[in-house]
Coordinates of C-alpha atoms in Angstrom, one line a residue:
M1 CA 136.7 88.3 174.7
P2 CA 140.1 89.9 175.0
Q3 CA 140.4 93.6 175.2
P4 CA 141.2 95.3 171.9
Q5 CA 144.7 96.8 171.9
L6 CA 146.6 99.4 169.9
L7 CA 150.4 99.2 169.6
C8 CA 152.0 102.6 168.9
F9 CA 155.5 103.1 167.7
H10 CA 157.5 106.4 167.5
M11 CA 154.5 108.8 168.0
G12 CA 154.7 112.3 169.2
E13 CA 152.8 113.2 172.4
E14 CA 150.2 115.4 170.7
K15 CA 149.2 112.7 168.2
L16 CA 149.4 110.0 170.9
S17 CA 147.0 112.0 173.1
K18 CA 144.5 112.3 170.3
I19 CA 144.8 108.5 169.5
R20 CA 144.3 107.7 173.2
L21 CA 141.2 109.9 173.3
C22 CA 139.7 108.1 170.3
A23 CA 140.7 104.7 171.7
M24 CA 139.1 105.4 175.0
R25 CA 135.7 105.7 173.3
Y26 CA 135.9 102.1 172.1
K27 CA 137.7 100.8 175.3
I28 CA 140.9 100.0 173.3
R29 CA 144.0 99.7 175.4
V30 CA 146.9 101.8 174.0
R31 CA 150.4 100.5 174.5
V32 CA 153.4 102.6 173.5
V33 CA 156.2 100.3 172.4
T34 CA 159.7 101.4 173.2
Q35 CA 162.7 101.0 170.9
E36 CA 164.1 98.3 173.3
E37 CA 160.9 96.3 172.8
E38 CA 161.0 96.4 169.0
G39 CA 162.7 93.0 168.9
L40 CA 159.9 91.1 170.6
A41 CA 157.2 89.4 168.7
L42 CA 154.1 91.5 168.3
G43 CA 152.0 88.9 170.0
E44 CA 154.3 89.0 173.0
L45 CA 153.9 92.7 173.3
L46 CA 150.1 92.1 173.5
G47 CA 150.5 89.5 176.2
L48 CA 149.8 86.5 173.9
P49 CA 151.8 83.3 174.2
A50 CA 155.3 83.6 172.8
P51 CA 155.7 82.0 169.3
E52 CA 158.1 79.1 168.7
S53 CA 160.2 81.4 166.4
V54 CA 160.1 85.1 165.6
R55 CA 160.6 86.7 162.2
H56 CA 163.1 89.5 162.9
G57 CA 163.6 92.5 160.7
D58 CA 167.0 93.9 159.9
G59 CA 166.7 97.7 160.5
P60 CA 165.0 99.8 163.1
V61 CA 161.5 101.1 163.0
A62 CA 162.2 104.5 161.5
E63 CA 158.8 106.2 161.7
E64 CA 155.4 106.1 163.2
M65 CA 153.5 102.8 163.0
M66 CA 150.3 101.5 164.6
V67 CA 149.2 97.9 165.0
M68 CA 145.5 97.2 165.8
A69 CA 145.0 93.9 167.6
L70 CA 142.1 91.9 168.9
F71 CA 139.5 94.3 167.3
P72 CA 136.0 92.9 166.8
A73 CA 134.4 93.2 163.4
G74 CA 133.8 96.8 162.4
M75 CA 136.0 98.4 165.1
V76 CA 139.0 99.1 162.8
D77 CA 136.8 101.2 160.5
A78 CA 135.1 102.9 163.4
L79 CA 138.4 103.9 165.1
L80 CA 139.9 105.2 161.9
R81 CA 136.7 107.2 161.1
L82 CA 136.7 108.7 164.6
M83 CA 140.4 109.6 164.2
R84 CA 139.6 111.5 161.0
Q85 CA 136.6 113.2 162.7
M86 CA 138.8 114.3 165.6
K87 CA 141.4 115.6 163.1
T88 CA 144.1 113.2 164.3
P89 CA 147.1 113.5 162.0
P90 CA 147.3 110.4 159.9
V91 CA 149.6 107.5 160.7
A92 CA 151.0 106.3 157.4
L93 CA 151.9 102.8 158.5
K94 CA 149.0 100.8 160.0
A95 CA 148.5 97.1 160.3
V96 CA 146.0 94.7 161.8
L97 CA 147.4 91.8 163.9
T98 CA 147.1 88.5 162.1
Q99 CA 148.1 85.0 163.1
A100 CA 151.0 85.2 160.7
N101 CA 152.4 88.7 161.7
S102 CA 151.9 88.1 165.5
A103 CA 155.1 86.1 165.3
W104 CA 157.0 89.0 163.6
D105 CA 158.9 91.7 165.5
A106 CA 158.1 95.3 164.9
R107 CA 161.1 95.7 162.7
A108 CA 159.9 93.0 160.3
L109 CA 156.4 94.5 160.2
Y110 CA 157.9 97.9 159.6
A111 CA 160.0 96.6 156.7
E112 CA 157.0 94.9 155.1
L113 CA 154.7 97.9 155.5
A114 CA 157.4 100.3 154.1
Q115 CA 158.0 97.9 151.1
E116 CA 154.2 97.7 150.4
R117 CA 153.9 101.5 150.6
E118 CA 156.8 102.0 148.2
A119 CA 155.3 99.4 145.8
F120 CA 151.9 101.1 146.0
A121 CA 153.4 104.5 145.2
K122 CA 155.2 103.0 142.1
G123 CA 152.1 101.1 141.1
T124 CA 153.8 97.7 141.4
R125 CA 153.4 94.7 143.7
A126 CA 155.5 94.3 146.9
E127 CA 157.9 91.4 147.1
H128 CA 156.7 89.7 150.3
G129 CA 159.1 88.1 152.7
E130 CA 158.7 84.7 154.2
G131 CA 156.0 84.0 156.9

């Protein structure tokens, strides 16, 4: 079974240290994604085969974001619970890697998550992009 991985975008060192400490307990590999890598497919960042086409977002990733990948059942809840117990400041934009979004770059995922958060705040439904 592949090792669970956590992609972290635009995180400060203090928060990243707490996340790494929590991830270590579950043997989750933490990968800090640089701004230069934001145009690569999420799957590629995780060492998965490159997709035939990548869904690219328009703008940059403008805030913290975390992608949980290759987690076995129950690990997402366990990690988030431990992060709360360790008083890790929350990461507003979180996603789990899926077959569909593994072919998206970080910018496309960021745009989707930001749109969903805005729609949730307004009590409406997000208009989903293609793919």
